[in-house]
Amino acid sequence: GAVVSQHPSRVICKSGTSVKIECRSLDFQATTMFWYRQFPKQSLMLMATSNEGSKATYEQGVEKDKFLINHASLTLSTLTVTSAHPEDSSFYICSAGPDGHLEAFFGQGTRLTVV
Amino acid sequence: DAKTTQPPSMDCAEGRAANLPCNHSTISGNEYVYWYRQIHSQGPQYIIHGLKNNETNEMASLIITEDRKSSTLILPHATLRDTAVYYCIVRVSGNTGKLIFGQGTTLQVKP
């Protein structure tokens, strides 16, 4: 299957700082990518849809000013958690699928810990 | 997208077939059934998908009932590495990967 890569896999940051997470499609182009968040022992929750060359679409209850998404190219989307707080500590996962294909592929996830 | 119902947990003996059920009684005619799994602390892994017909690939088989209101994912010879949370998702096809996850089934493969 297609490969989606996230970086970093783990990050620890201080409260009040911002953290950027990258999601790359390595062997295909993706006009749309998706960002999910997963708290311990819970399922994945869709946060937003990242659209290449246009604004992201956020799910209800997700603060767009706190979770900044940029999709500047067909192979890269970034999620920036601004002014991070301990409650933002979570597992963040991105997904993408080759245009015209039915499958979606996931990155390996980023474990964010805010101290 | 239609809602799915899965048992919260299942056990399976190593080497035996694991049969994971999923109910999707409100599925629409243009919605596909997808299965993903998530091994602890990793991103979900695509397993298989289908619309009406049964499907098989190198990982698993997907059996969809004739009325499409339920399906079963079959891992023919479960190994310890198949221990994971398995998610059944139904969605309309399209060139997007927007998936709404339920709680899934935690499959524990035991020696």
PDB file of C-alpha atoms in Angstrom:
ATOM      1  CA  GLY A   1       0.000   0.000   0.000  1.00  0.00           C
ATOM      2  CA  ALA A   2       0.860   3.668  -0.152  1.00  0.00           C
ATOM      3  CA  VAL A   3       3.113   5.160   2.513  1.00  0.00           C
ATOM      4  CA  VAL A   4       2.257   8.041   4.804  1.00  0.00           C
ATOM      5  CA  SER A   5       4.971   9.286   7.122  1.00  0.00           C
ATOM      6  CA  GLN A   6       4.696  11.489  10.191  1.00  0.00           C
ATOM      7  CA  HIS A   7       7.394  13.419  11.982  1.00  0.00           C
ATOM      8  CA  PRO A   8       8.228  13.516  14.802  1.00  0.00           C
ATOM      9  CA  SER A   9       7.028  10.255  16.306  1.00  0.00           C
ATOM     10  CA  ARG A  10       7.343  11.642  19.814  1.00  0.00           C
ATOM     11  CA  VAL A  11       7.644  15.163  21.153  1.00  0.00           C
ATOM     12  CA  ILE A  12       7.701  16.683  24.606  1.00  0.00           C
ATOM     13  CA  CYS A  13       7.144  20.395  24.911  1.00  0.00           C
ATOM     14  CA  LYS A  14       6.649  22.947  27.627  1.00  0.00           C
ATOM     15  CA  SER A  15       3.260  24.412  28.333  1.00  0.00           C
ATOM     16  CA  GLY A  16       2.675  27.558  26.295  1.00  0.00           C
ATOM     17  CA  THR A  17       4.912  26.630  23.395  1.00  0.00           C
ATOM     18  CA  SER A  18       3.890  25.555  19.901  1.00  0.00           C
ATOM     19  CA  VAL A  19       4.591  22.236  18.245  1.00  0.00           C
ATOM     20  CA  LYS A  20       4.535  21.396  14.538  1.00  0.00           C
ATOM     21  CA  ILE A  21       3.769  17.902  13.262  1.00  0.00           C
ATOM     22  CA  GLU A  22       4.416  16.953   9.643  1.00  0.00           C
ATOM     23  CA  CYS A  23       2.516  14.452   7.540  1.00  0.00           C
ATOM     24  CA  ARG A  24       3.959  13.381   4.204  1.00  0.00           C
ATOM     25  CA  SER A  25       2.677  11.127   1.470  1.00  0.00           C
ATOM     26  CA  LEU A  26       5.865   9.479   0.241  1.00  0.00           C
ATOM     27  CA  ASP A  27       4.817   7.775  -2.980  1.00  0.00           C
ATOM     28  CA  PHE A  28       1.641   9.496  -4.055  1.00  0.00           C
ATOM     29  CA  GLN A  29       0.025  12.885  -4.238  1.00  0.00           C
ATOM     30  CA  ALA A  30      -2.866  13.759  -1.966  1.00  0.00           C
ATOM     31  CA  THR A  31      -5.059  16.789  -2.409  1.00  0.00           C
ATOM     32  CA  THR A  32      -6.716  15.941   0.874  1.00  0.00           C
ATOM     33  CA  MET A  33      -5.255  14.727   4.145  1.00  0.00           C
ATOM     34  CA  PHE A  34      -6.910  14.129   7.502  1.00  0.00           C
ATOM     35  CA  TRP A  35      -5.865  14.756  11.069  1.00  0.00           C
ATOM     36  CA  TYR A  36      -7.074  12.643  13.990  1.00  0.00           C
ATOM     37  CA  ARG A  37      -6.519  12.744  17.715  1.00  0.00           C
ATOM     38  CA  GLN A  38      -6.623   9.783  20.062  1.00  0.00           C
ATOM     39  CA  PHE A  39      -6.676   9.900  23.844  1.00  0.00           C
ATOM     40  CA  PRO A  40      -5.638   6.852  25.911  1.00  0.00           C
ATOM     41  CA  LYS A  41      -8.055   3.919  25.674  1.00  0.00           C
ATOM     42  CA  GLN A  42     -10.285   5.841  23.272  1.00  0.00           C
ATOM     43  CA  SER A  43     -10.964   5.640  19.578  1.00  0.00           C
ATOM     44  CA  LEU A  44      -9.643   8.000  16.933  1.00  0.00           C
ATOM     45  CA  MET A  45     -11.477  11.278  16.605  1.00  0.00           C
ATOM     46  CA  LEU A  46     -11.372  13.228  13.356  1.00  0.00           C
ATOM     47  CA  MET A  47     -10.136  16.769  13.939  1.00  0.00           C
ATOM     48  CA  ALA A  48      -9.940  18.315  10.505  1.00  0.00           C
ATOM     49  CA  THR A  49      -9.629  17.856   6.782  1.00  0.00           C
ATOM     50  CA  SER A  50      -6.565  19.397   5.215  1.00  0.00           C
ATOM     51  CA  ASN A  51      -7.071  20.667   1.671  1.00  0.00           C
ATOM     52  CA  GLU A  52      -4.137  21.433  -0.612  1.00  0.00           C
ATOM     53  CA  GLY A  53      -4.085  25.094  -1.525  1.00  0.00           C
ATOM     54  CA  SER A  54      -7.099  26.075   0.547  1.00  0.00           C
ATOM     55  CA  LYS A  55      -8.303  26.358   4.108  1.00  0.00           C
ATOM     56  CA  ALA A  56      -8.733  23.311   6.289  1.00  0.00           C
ATOM     57  CA  THR A  57     -12.165  22.144   7.348  1.00  0.00           C
ATOM     58  CA  TYR A  58     -12.490  21.588  11.080  1.00  0.00           C
ATOM     59  CA  GLU A  59     -14.874  19.246  12.867  1.00  0.00           C
ATOM     60  CA  GLN A  60     -17.279  20.659  15.372  1.00  0.00           C
ATOM     61  CA  GLY A  61     -15.637  21.519  18.648  1.00  0.00           C
ATOM     62  CA  VAL A  62     -12.092  21.712  17.276  1.00  0.00           C
ATOM     63  CA  GLU A  63     -10.516  25.138  17.673  1.00  0.00           C
ATOM     64  CA  LYS A  64      -9.059  26.233  14.348  1.00  0.00           C
ATOM     65  CA  ASP A  65      -6.892  28.919  15.960  1.00  0.00           C
ATOM     66  CA  LYS A  66      -5.334  26.379  18.273  1.00  0.00           C
ATOM     67  CA  PHE A  67      -4.760  23.636  15.719  1.00  0.00           C
ATOM     68  CA  LEU A  68      -3.327  25.344  12.659  1.00  0.00           C
ATOM     69  CA  ILE A  69      -3.246  23.250   9.528  1.00  0.00           C
ATOM     70  CA  ASN A  70      -1.263  24.030   6.398  1.00  0.00           C
ATOM     71  CA  HIS A  71      -1.327  21.943   3.230  1.00  0.00           C
ATOM     72  CA  ALA A  72       1.072  23.802   0.980  1.00  0.00           C
ATOM     73  CA  SER A  73       1.930  20.971  -1.381  1.00  0.00           C
ATOM     74  CA  LEU A  74       0.413  17.746  -2.679  1.00  0.00           C
ATOM     75  CA  THR A  75       2.650  15.674  -0.416  1.00  0.00           C
ATOM     76  CA  LEU A  76       2.826  17.623   2.830  1.00  0.00           C
ATOM     77  CA  SER A  77       0.374  18.735   5.481  1.00  0.00           C
ATOM     78  CA  THR A  78       1.388  20.214   8.813  1.00  0.00           C
ATOM     79  CA  LEU A  79      -0.497  20.484  12.091  1.00  0.00           C
ATOM     80  CA  THR A  80       0.690  23.105  14.559  1.00  0.00           C
ATOM     81  CA  VAL A  81      -0.576  22.910  18.105  1.00  0.00           C
ATOM     82  CA  THR A  82      -0.300  26.487  19.330  1.00  0.00           C
ATOM     83  CA  SER A  83       0.123  27.495  22.966  1.00  0.00           C
ATOM     84  CA  ALA A  84       0.044  23.867  23.994  1.00  0.00           C
ATOM     85  CA  HIS A  85      -1.317  22.874  27.384  1.00  0.00           C
ATOM     86  CA  PRO A  86      -1.201  19.546  29.231  1.00  0.00           C
ATOM     87  CA  GLU A  87      -4.730  18.721  28.086  1.00  0.00           C
ATOM     88  CA  ASP A  88      -3.454  18.772  24.488  1.00  0.00           C
ATOM     89  CA  SER A  89      -1.260  15.791  25.277  1.00  0.00           C
ATOM     90  CA  SER A  90      -2.486  13.078  22.952  1.00  0.00           C
ATOM     91  CA  PHE A  91      -1.663  10.808  20.027  1.00  0.00           C
ATOM     92  CA  TYR A  92      -2.041  12.713  16.743  1.00  0.00           C
ATOM     93  CA  ILE A  93      -2.411  10.738  13.535  1.00  0.00           C
ATOM     94  CA  CYS A  94      -2.736  11.782   9.914  1.00  0.00           C
ATOM     95  CA  SER A  95      -4.121   9.897   6.963  1.00  0.00           C
ATOM     96  CA  ALA A  96      -4.238  10.263   3.215  1.00  0.00           C
ATOM     97  CA  GLY A  97      -5.144   8.243   0.188  1.00  0.00           C
ATOM     98  CA  PRO A  98      -4.104   8.439  -3.441  1.00  0.00           C
ATOM     99  CA  ASP A  99      -6.635  10.430  -5.424  1.00  0.00           C
ATOM    100  CA  GLY A 100      -9.090   8.105  -7.094  1.00  0.00           C
ATOM    101  CA  HIS A 101      -8.348   5.220  -4.748  1.00  0.00           C
ATOM    102  CA  LEU A 102     -10.730   3.895  -2.126  1.00  0.00           C
ATOM    103  CA  GLU A 103      -8.213   3.166   0.608  1.00  0.00           C
ATOM    104  CA  ALA A 104      -6.829   5.598   3.150  1.00  0.00           C
ATOM    105  CA  PHE A 105      -3.423   5.085   4.720  1.00  0.00           C
ATOM    106  CA  PHE A 106      -2.252   6.310   8.079  1.00  0.00           C
ATOM    107  CA  GLY A 107       0.952   7.706   9.418  1.00  0.00           C
ATOM    108  CA  GLN A 108       2.599   6.092  12.397  1.00  0.00           C
ATOM    109  CA  GLY A 109       1.303   8.800  14.712  1.00  0.00           C
ATOM    110  CA  THR A 110       2.902  11.463  16.909  1.00  0.00           C
ATOM    111  CA  ARG A 111       2.825  11.185  20.668  1.00  0.00           C
ATOM    112  CA  LEU A 112       2.646  14.718  22.091  1.00  0.00           C
ATOM    113  CA  THR A 113       3.319  15.280  25.761  1.00  0.00           C
ATOM    114  CA  VAL A 114       2.930  18.789  27.151  1.00  0.00           C
ATOM    115  CA  VAL A 115       4.608  19.364  30.506  1.00  0.00           C
TER     116      VAL A 115
ATOM    117  CA  ASP B   1     -22.068   7.639   7.020  1.00  0.00           C
ATOM    118  CA  ALA B   2     -23.800   4.637   8.578  1.00  0.00           C
ATOM    119  CA  LYS B   3     -23.084   3.651  12.159  1.00  0.00           C
ATOM    120  CA  THR B   4     -21.497   0.317  13.001  1.00  0.00           C
ATOM    121  CA  THR B   5     -21.747  -1.956  16.039  1.00  0.00           C
ATOM    122  CA  GLN B   6     -18.962  -4.300  17.092  1.00  0.00           C
ATOM    123  CA  PRO B   7     -18.380  -6.416  20.206  1.00  0.00           C
ATOM    124  CA  PRO B   8     -15.921  -4.642  22.496  1.00  0.00           C
ATOM    125  CA  SER B   9     -13.572  -7.603  22.837  1.00  0.00           C
ATOM    126  CA  MET B  10     -12.838 -11.111  21.589  1.00  0.00           C
ATOM    127  CA  ASP B  11     -10.278 -13.807  22.250  1.00  0.00           C
ATOM    128  CA  CYS B  12      -8.821 -16.207  19.734  1.00  0.00           C
ATOM    129  CA  ALA B  13      -6.356 -19.068  20.017  1.00  0.00           C
ATOM    130  CA  GLU B  14      -3.167 -18.746  18.038  1.00  0.00           C
ATOM    131  CA  GLY B  15      -3.385 -20.592  14.725  1.00  0.00           C
ATOM    132  CA  ARG B  16      -7.164 -20.610  14.699  1.00  0.00           C
ATOM    133  CA  ALA B  17      -9.405 -18.438  12.568  1.00  0.00           C
ATOM    134  CA  ALA B  18     -10.558 -15.180  14.085  1.00  0.00           C
ATOM    135  CA  ASN B  19     -14.041 -14.095  13.027  1.00  0.00           C
ATOM    136  CA  LEU B  20     -14.872 -10.506  13.857  1.00  0.00           C
ATOM    137  CA  PRO B  21     -18.492  -9.453  13.347  1.00  0.00           C
ATOM    138  CA  CYS B  22     -19.865  -6.033  12.504  1.00  0.00           C
ATOM    139  CA  ASN B  23     -23.437  -4.820  12.265  1.00  0.00           C
ATOM    140  CA  HIS B  24     -24.269  -1.946   9.932  1.00  0.00           C
ATOM    141  CA  SER B  25     -28.021  -2.213   9.555  1.00  0.00           C
ATOM    142  CA  THR B  26     -28.444   1.358   8.274  1.00  0.00           C
ATOM    143  CA  ILE B  27     -25.911   1.051   5.494  1.00  0.00           C
ATOM    144  CA  SER B  28     -26.810   2.762   2.237  1.00  0.00           C
ATOM    145  CA  GLY B  29     -26.465   1.279  -1.206  1.00  0.00           C
ATOM    146  CA  ASN B  30     -23.419   3.361  -2.072  1.00  0.00           C
ATOM    147  CA  GLU B  31     -21.528   2.798   1.172  1.00  0.00           C
ATOM    148  CA  TYR B  32     -18.536   0.525   1.384  1.00  0.00           C
ATOM    149  CA  VAL B  33     -17.488  -1.568   4.375  1.00  0.00           C
ATOM    150  CA  TYR B  34     -13.896  -0.963   5.479  1.00  0.00           C
ATOM    151  CA  TRP B  35     -11.787  -2.721   8.065  1.00  0.00           C
ATOM    152  CA  TYR B  36      -8.756  -1.249   9.753  1.00  0.00           C
ATOM    153  CA  ARG B  37      -6.749  -2.381  12.724  1.00  0.00           C
ATOM    154  CA  GLN B  38      -4.608  -0.533  15.214  1.00  0.00           C
ATOM    155  CA  ILE B  39      -1.789  -2.188  17.035  1.00  0.00           C
ATOM    156  CA  HIS B  40      -0.904  -0.470  20.284  1.00  0.00           C
ATOM    157  CA  SER B  41       0.664   2.992  19.840  1.00  0.00           C
ATOM    158  CA  GLN B  42       0.683   2.808  16.043  1.00  0.00           C
ATOM    159  CA  GLY B  43      -1.405   4.366  13.309  1.00  0.00           C
ATOM    160  CA  PRO B  44      -4.300   2.284  11.937  1.00  0.00           C
ATOM    161  CA  GLN B  45      -3.504  -0.212   9.216  1.00  0.00           C
ATOM    162  CA  TYR B  46      -5.807  -0.790   6.254  1.00  0.00           C
ATOM    163  CA  ILE B  47      -6.973  -4.395   5.991  1.00  0.00           C
ATOM    164  CA  ILE B  48      -9.712  -4.758   3.400  1.00  0.00           C
ATOM    165  CA  HIS B  49     -12.867  -3.213   2.026  1.00  0.00           C
ATOM    166  CA  GLY B  50     -15.913  -4.346   0.062  1.00  0.00           C
ATOM    167  CA  LEU B  51     -19.250  -3.221  -1.327  1.00  0.00           C
ATOM    168  CA  LYS B  52     -21.420  -6.278  -1.991  1.00  0.00           C
ATOM    169  CA  ASN B  53     -19.253  -9.238  -2.842  1.00  0.00           C
ATOM    170  CA  ASN B  54     -17.002 -11.143  -0.498  1.00  0.00           C
ATOM    171  CA  GLU B  55     -13.397 -10.067  -0.730  1.00  0.00           C
ATOM    172  CA  THR B  56     -10.088 -11.722   0.072  1.00  0.00           C
ATOM    173  CA  ASN B  57      -6.537 -10.467   0.164  1.00  0.00           C
ATOM    174  CA  GLU B  58      -3.265 -11.556   1.717  1.00  0.00           C
ATOM    175  CA  MET B  59      -4.338 -10.362   5.144  1.00  0.00           C
ATOM    176  CA  ALA B  60      -7.964 -11.360   5.530  1.00  0.00           C
ATOM    177  CA  SER B  61     -11.338 -12.213   4.051  1.00  0.00           C
ATOM    178  CA  LEU B  62     -14.435 -10.051   4.231  1.00  0.00           C
ATOM    179  CA  ILE B  63     -17.836 -11.698   4.173  1.00  0.00           C
ATOM    180  CA  ILE B  64     -20.789  -9.358   3.601  1.00  0.00           C
ATOM    181  CA  THR B  65     -24.331 -10.665   4.045  1.00  0.00           C
ATOM    182  CA  GLU B  66     -26.675 -10.510   1.110  1.00  0.00           C
ATOM    183  CA  ASP B  67     -28.735  -7.711   2.681  1.00  0.00           C
ATOM    184  CA  ARG B  68     -25.452  -5.901   3.521  1.00  0.00           C
ATOM    185  CA  LYS B  69     -26.592  -5.248   7.066  1.00  0.00           C
ATOM    186  CA  SER B  70     -23.676  -7.078   8.609  1.00  0.00           C
ATOM    187  CA  SER B  71     -20.242  -8.357   7.766  1.00  0.00           C
ATOM    188  CA  THR B  72     -17.491 -10.548   9.184  1.00  0.00           C
ATOM    189  CA  LEU B  73     -13.766 -10.083   8.963  1.00  0.00           C
ATOM    190  CA  ILE B  74     -11.905 -13.367   8.965  1.00  0.00           C
ATOM    191  CA  LEU B  75      -8.247 -13.751   9.851  1.00  0.00           C
ATOM    192  CA  PRO B  76      -7.685 -17.348   8.718  1.00  0.00           C
ATOM    193  CA  HIS B  77      -4.741 -18.248  10.948  1.00  0.00           C
ATOM    194  CA  ALA B  78      -4.403 -15.739  13.761  1.00  0.00           C
ATOM    195  CA  THR B  79      -0.959 -15.054  15.191  1.00  0.00           C
ATOM    196  CA  LEU B  80       0.082 -13.183  18.311  1.00  0.00           C
ATOM    197  CA  ARG B  81       0.942 -10.216  16.090  1.00  0.00           C
ATOM    198  CA  ASP B  82      -2.716  -9.958  15.105  1.00  0.00           C
ATOM    199  CA  THR B  83      -3.576  -8.759  18.610  1.00  0.00           C
ATOM    200  CA  ALA B  84      -5.019  -5.301  17.977  1.00  0.00           C
ATOM    201  CA  VAL B  85      -8.147  -3.164  17.940  1.00  0.00           C
ATOM    202  CA  TYR B  86     -10.162  -3.858  14.791  1.00  0.00           C
ATOM    203  CA  TYR B  87     -12.398  -1.150  13.384  1.00  0.00           C
ATOM    204  CA  CYS B  88     -15.295  -1.694  11.030  1.00  0.00           C
ATOM    205  CA  ILE B  89     -16.256   1.499   9.182  1.00  0.00           C
ATOM    206  CA  VAL B  90     -18.827   2.200   6.502  1.00  0.00           C
ATOM    207  CA  ARG B  91     -18.584   5.189   4.240  1.00  0.00           C
ATOM    208  CA  VAL B  92     -19.402   6.466   0.813  1.00  0.00           C
ATOM    209  CA  SER B  93     -16.647   5.910  -1.701  1.00  0.00           C
ATOM    210  CA  GLY B  94     -14.700   8.828  -2.950  1.00  0.00           C
ATOM    211  CA  ASN B  95     -11.194  10.021  -3.302  1.00  0.00           C
ATOM    212  CA  THR B  96     -11.047  11.149   0.289  1.00  0.00           C
ATOM    213  CA  GLY B  97     -10.059   9.180   3.359  1.00  0.00           C
ATOM    214  CA  LYS B  98     -12.442  10.701   5.890  1.00  0.00           C
ATOM    215  CA  LEU B  99     -13.226   7.926   8.332  1.00  0.00           C
ATOM    216  CA  ILE B 100     -15.427   7.992  11.396  1.00  0.00           C
ATOM    217  CA  PHE B 101     -14.134   5.470  13.919  1.00  0.00           C
ATOM    218  CA  GLY B 102     -16.292   3.650  16.441  1.00  0.00           C
ATOM    219  CA  GLN B 103     -14.935   1.864  19.471  1.00  0.00           C
ATOM    220  CA  GLY B 104     -13.851  -1.237  17.568  1.00  0.00           C
ATOM    221  CA  THR B 105     -13.186  -4.767  18.787  1.00  0.00           C
ATOM    222  CA  THR B 106     -10.100  -5.557  20.818  1.00  0.00           C
ATOM    223  CA  LEU B 107      -8.885  -8.926  19.583  1.00  0.00           C
ATOM    224  CA  GLN B 108      -6.571 -10.792  21.922  1.00  0.00           C
ATOM    225  CA  VAL B 109      -4.781 -13.720  20.310  1.00  0.00           C
ATOM    226  CA  LYS B 110      -3.623 -16.146  22.945  1.00  0.00           C
ATOM    227  CA  PRO B 111      -0.904 -18.812  22.719  1.00  0.00           C
TER     228      PRO B 111
END
